[in-house]
Amino acid sequence: MSFFRAVPAATQTISDTPSELIYGTELSDPDNVFASNRFTVPSGWNGRTGCLCAGLRITATTTSLTVTIEKQTGGSGSFETIARNIVRDSANVTVSTAPLVFATGDVYRVVAIAANSRTRENALRNFFAGWVYPATVTKLGFFEAQPASAPALAVNTITRLDLGNEIVDSHNLFASSIVTVPSDFNGGFLHLAAGADINSPDAAVFIQVSTDGGTNWTSLAAEAINATGSQFRRTVNLGAIAAVTGHQYRAAYFQATSGAVHVVGPVTFFSGSVSYTHLTLPTILR
């Protein structure tokens, strides 16, 4: 499998000067492309197209939180920014690149800035992940779902997004607003994204996993924005994660306004793909 995913092994202080993020635990790295907090393109990935994604979660909100994916060409010289996301008055942010053409020896890292000194949690919401799209696919499934209605949303609790309108579901992955990994995709990888347009100035969207049949849910990625005016959209990208039979995934939200609702339409969604070997092209891009 041509992908990697790494998370922290300890907390880390993030301040108003750029800090390279430290990832002490590799969850997946079958091609040995990740070491010392950085992804280095191996010769086997040369000329192939792929994507990178990172998530950042700190212990308290800050007036400005920035996460950046940077590239060092050929493994020497200065780093350049290739993707960046900035959120205000938030403790959660994710960033994703557009499809990239990888070149042997190029090095990628994740850098963060917090306007107020904060601690990065030792949690799964902090991650660095990447994958490539080769020429062939053994098995590929994909889905997208949107809400069918706009009920009043729960207040001050993380709650599953109810997504009753299935736009596409190629392999019966999606049911009752939850994606379940079937046995024939075990050992592959997933790529998931979610978004919500909620008319609440204090809201967040999450991607969560359950490994016990839906009893307990763990947040793997989140995007939170204390919005102003009419800017209420949040989108979160999980990046690549290993597919394990029976693991379940859902999109969830948190919001703090009584009577708030989400938009019914494509800006509120849960989508993604799962492959047994590799993906050739991004199935759904947002």
Coordinates of C-alpha atoms in Angstrom, one line a residue:
M1 CA 0.0 0.0 0.0
S2 CA 1.4 3.4 -1.0
F3 CA 0.4 5.7 1.8
F4 CA 1.6 6.9 5.2
R5 CA 0.0 8.2 8.4
A6 CA 1.7 9.6 11.5
V7 CA 0.5 11.1 14.8
P8 CA 2.3 12.6 17.8
A9 CA 3.8 10.5 20.7
A10 CA 3.7 13.5 23.1
T11 CA 2.4 17.1 23.4
Q12 CA 4.2 20.0 21.8
T13 CA 4.2 23.8 22.4
I14 CA 3.0 25.9 19.5
S15 CA 3.8 29.7 19.6
D16 CA 3.7 32.8 17.4
T17 CA 6.9 31.7 15.6
P18 CA 6.8 28.7 13.1
S19 CA 7.2 25.3 14.7
E20 CA 7.8 22.1 12.7
L21 CA 5.4 19.6 14.1
I22 CA 6.7 16.4 15.6
Y23 CA 5.2 13.0 14.9
G24 CA 6.6 10.2 17.1
T25 CA 4.2 7.4 16.1
E26 CA 3.7 6.0 12.7
L27 CA 0.3 4.3 12.3
S28 CA 1.0 3.2 8.7
D29 CA 4.1 3.4 6.5
P30 CA 4.5 0.3 4.4
D31 CA 6.9 1.9 1.9
N32 CA 9.1 3.5 4.6
V33 CA 8.6 7.0 3.3
F34 CA 8.3 8.7 6.7
A35 CA 11.1 9.4 9.2
S36 CA 12.1 12.2 11.6
N37 CA 8.7 14.0 11.2
R38 CA 9.1 14.3 7.4
F39 CA 8.0 12.6 4.3
T40 CA 10.7 12.0 1.7
V41 CA 9.7 10.9 -1.8
P42 CA 11.2 7.5 -2.6
S43 CA 12.3 6.5 -6.1
G44 CA 9.2 4.2 -6.3
W45 CA 6.9 7.2 -6.0
N46 CA 8.8 9.3 -8.6
G47 CA 6.5 10.8 -11.2
R48 CA 3.4 9.6 -9.5
T49 CA 0.5 11.8 -8.4
G50 CA -0.7 12.0 -4.8
C51 CA -1.9 14.2 -2.0
L52 CA -0.9 15.3 1.5
C53 CA -3.1 16.2 4.4
A54 CA -2.5 17.3 8.0
G55 CA -4.6 18.1 11.1
L56 CA -3.8 20.2 14.1
R57 CA -5.6 20.2 17.5
I58 CA -4.5 22.4 20.4
T59 CA -5.8 22.5 24.0
A60 CA -7.5 25.9 23.9
T61 CA -8.6 28.3 21.2
T62 CA -6.3 31.0 19.9
T63 CA -7.1 34.2 17.9
S64 CA -5.3 32.8 14.9
L65 CA -4.1 29.2 14.2
T66 CA -2.1 28.3 11.1
V67 CA -1.0 25.0 9.7
T68 CA 1.2 24.7 6.6
I69 CA 2.5 21.9 4.5
E70 CA 6.0 22.8 3.1
K71 CA 8.3 21.3 0.4
Q72 CA 12.1 21.2 0.2
T73 CA 13.1 20.4 -3.4
G74 CA 15.6 17.6 -3.7
G75 CA 16.1 17.5 0.0
S76 CA 18.3 20.6 0.3
G77 CA 17.8 24.4 0.5
S78 CA 14.8 26.3 1.9
F79 CA 11.3 25.1 2.3
E80 CA 8.4 26.6 0.3
T81 CA 4.7 26.6 1.2
I82 CA 2.5 24.4 -0.9
A83 CA -0.7 24.4 1.2
R84 CA -1.9 26.5 4.1
N85 CA -5.0 27.0 6.2
I86 CA -5.7 29.7 8.8
V87 CA -8.6 29.8 11.3
R88 CA -9.6 32.4 13.8
D89 CA -10.6 31.8 17.4
S90 CA -10.3 28.1 17.0
A91 CA -8.5 25.0 18.4
N92 CA -8.9 22.8 15.3
V93 CA -7.7 23.1 11.7
T94 CA -6.8 20.8 8.8
V95 CA -5.0 21.4 5.5
S96 CA -4.8 19.5 2.3
T97 CA -2.8 19.9 -0.9
A98 CA -4.1 19.7 -4.4
P99 CA -2.9 16.6 -6.3
L100 CA 1.0 16.7 -6.5
V101 CA 3.5 15.1 -8.9
F102 CA 6.1 13.6 -6.6
A103 CA 9.8 13.7 -7.4
T104 CA 12.5 11.5 -5.8
G105 CA 14.2 13.2 -2.9
D106 CA 11.7 16.0 -2.3
V107 CA 11.0 16.4 1.4
Y108 CA 7.7 17.6 3.0
R109 CA 7.0 18.8 6.5
V110 CA 4.2 20.4 8.5
V111 CA 4.6 23.7 10.3
A112 CA 2.2 25.5 12.7
I113 CA 1.8 29.0 14.2
A114 CA -0.5 30.0 17.1
A115 CA -1.0 33.6 17.8
N116 CA -1.2 32.8 21.5
S117 CA 1.1 30.1 22.9
R118 CA -0.8 26.8 23.1
T119 CA -0.1 23.1 23.6
R120 CA -0.7 20.6 20.8
E121 CA -2.5 17.6 22.1
N122 CA -1.1 14.1 22.0
A123 CA -4.2 12.9 20.1
L124 CA -5.3 11.3 16.8
R125 CA -6.7 14.6 15.5
N126 CA -3.0 15.7 15.1
F127 CA -1.7 13.8 12.0
F128 CA 0.3 14.0 8.8
A129 CA -0.8 11.7 6.0
G130 CA -0.1 11.1 2.3
W131 CA -0.8 8.7 -0.5
V132 CA -0.2 8.2 -4.3
Y133 CA -2.4 7.1 -7.1
P134 CA -0.8 4.4 -9.3
A135 CA -2.0 3.1 -12.6
T136 CA -4.2 0.2 -11.6
V137 CA -6.9 -0.5 -9.0
T138 CA -7.8 -3.9 -7.6
K139 CA -11.1 -2.7 -6.0
L140 CA -12.5 0.8 -5.4
G141 CA -15.6 1.9 -3.6
F142 CA -16.9 5.4 -3.1
F143 CA -19.8 7.3 -1.6
E144 CA -21.3 10.7 -1.0
A145 CA -24.3 11.6 1.2
Q146 CA -26.1 14.9 2.0
P147 CA -28.9 15.8 4.5
A148 CA -32.5 15.2 3.4
S149 CA -33.8 17.8 5.9
A150 CA -32.7 20.5 8.2
P151 CA -33.8 19.8 11.8
A152 CA -32.9 21.9 14.8
L153 CA -29.4 20.8 15.8
A154 CA -28.3 19.6 19.2
V155 CA -26.5 22.2 21.3
N156 CA -23.1 21.9 23.0
T157 CA -22.5 18.2 22.3
I158 CA -20.8 16.4 19.5
T159 CA -23.6 14.8 17.4
R160 CA -23.7 12.7 14.2
L161 CA -24.8 14.5 11.1
D162 CA -28.0 12.9 9.8
L163 CA -27.4 12.4 6.1
G164 CA -30.5 10.8 4.5
N165 CA -29.8 11.6 0.9
E166 CA -27.3 9.2 -0.7
I167 CA -25.9 10.8 -3.8
V168 CA -23.8 7.7 -4.7
D169 CA -22.7 4.5 -2.9
S170 CA -21.0 2.1 -5.2
H171 CA -20.4 -0.8 -2.8
N172 CA -23.1 -0.3 -0.1
L173 CA -20.6 1.3 2.3
F174 CA -23.0 3.8 3.7
A175 CA -26.1 3.2 5.8
S176 CA -27.8 5.2 8.6
S177 CA -25.3 8.1 8.1
I178 CA -22.4 5.7 8.9
V179 CA -19.7 4.2 6.6
T180 CA -18.6 0.6 7.6
V181 CA -15.5 -1.0 6.1
P182 CA -16.5 -4.4 4.5
S183 CA -14.2 -7.4 4.7
D184 CA -13.2 -7.3 1.0
F185 CA -11.6 -3.9 1.6
N186 CA -9.6 -4.9 4.7
G187 CA -5.9 -3.9 4.3
G188 CA -6.7 -1.1 1.9
F189 CA -7.1 2.5 2.8
L190 CA -9.8 5.1 3.1
H191 CA -9.9 8.8 2.2
L192 CA -12.7 10.7 3.8
A193 CA -14.0 14.3 3.8
A194 CA -16.9 16.1 5.5
G195 CA -18.5 19.5 5.5
A196 CA -21.3 21.4 7.2
D197 CA -22.8 24.8 6.7
I198 CA -24.4 25.6 10.1
N199 CA -25.9 29.0 10.9
S200 CA -24.1 29.2 14.2
P201 CA -21.0 31.4 14.9
D202 CA -19.5 28.8 17.2
A203 CA -19.5 25.4 15.4
A204 CA -17.2 22.6 14.2
V205 CA -17.3 19.5 12.0
F206 CA -15.6 16.2 12.8
I207 CA -14.8 12.9 11.2
Q208 CA -15.0 10.1 13.8
V209 CA -14.2 6.4 14.0
S210 CA -15.7 3.6 16.1
T211 CA -13.9 0.3 16.4
D212 CA -16.6 -1.4 18.7
G213 CA -19.7 -1.4 16.5
G214 CA -20.7 2.2 17.2
T215 CA -20.7 2.3 21.0
N216 CA -17.7 4.7 21.3
W217 CA -16.6 7.3 18.8
T218 CA -13.1 8.9 18.6
S219 CA -12.5 12.2 16.7
L220 CA -9.8 11.8 14.0
A221 CA -10.0 15.2 12.4
A222 CA -11.9 18.4 13.0
E223 CA -12.3 21.9 11.6
A224 CA -13.7 24.6 13.9
I225 CA -14.4 28.3 13.1
N226 CA -15.9 31.0 15.3
A227 CA -17.5 32.6 12.3
T228 CA -18.8 36.2 11.7
G229 CA -21.3 37.5 9.2
S230 CA -22.5 34.8 6.8
Q231 CA -19.4 32.7 6.7
F232 CA -20.5 29.4 8.4
R233 CA -19.0 26.7 6.2
R234 CA -16.5 24.2 7.7
T235 CA -14.8 21.4 5.7
V236 CA -12.5 18.7 7.2
N237 CA -10.3 16.2 5.4
L238 CA -9.1 13.0 7.1
G239 CA -6.3 12.1 4.7
A240 CA -5.4 8.4 4.1
I241 CA -6.1 5.9 6.9
A242 CA -5.8 2.1 6.9
A243 CA -9.1 0.2 6.2
V244 CA -10.0 -2.4 8.8
T245 CA -13.0 -4.7 8.6
G246 CA -15.9 -3.5 10.7
H247 CA -14.5 -0.1 11.6
Q248 CA -17.1 2.6 11.2
Y249 CA -16.8 6.3 10.3
R250 CA -19.2 9.2 10.6
A251 CA -19.4 12.9 10.1
A252 CA -20.4 14.8 13.3
Y253 CA -20.9 18.4 14.4
F254 CA -20.7 20.6 17.5
Q255 CA -22.5 24.0 17.7
A256 CA -23.6 26.3 20.5
T257 CA -26.7 28.2 19.2
S258 CA -30.2 27.1 20.2
G259 CA -32.4 26.6 17.1
A260 CA -29.4 26.5 14.6
V261 CA -29.8 24.4 11.5
H262 CA -27.5 23.2 8.7
V263 CA -28.0 23.9 5.0
V264 CA -29.6 21.2 2.9
G265 CA -27.4 20.8 -0.2
P266 CA -23.9 19.9 -1.3
V267 CA -22.1 22.2 1.2
T268 CA -23.3 19.8 4.0
F269 CA -21.9 16.4 3.1
F270 CA -19.9 13.2 4.0
S271 CA -17.9 11.7 1.1
G272 CA -14.9 9.5 0.4
S273 CA -13.5 6.4 -1.2
V274 CA -11.9 3.1 -0.1
S275 CA -9.6 0.9 -2.1
Y276 CA -8.2 -2.5 -1.7
T277 CA -4.9 -1.7 -3.3
H278 CA -4.6 1.9 -4.5
L279 CA -6.5 4.8 -6.0
T280 CA -5.9 5.9 -9.5
L281 CA -7.6 9.3 -9.2
P282 CA -9.3 11.2 -6.4
T283 CA -12.9 10.1 -6.5
I284 CA -14.4 13.2 -4.9
L285 CA -12.6 16.4 -4.6
R286 CA -13.9 19.4 -2.6

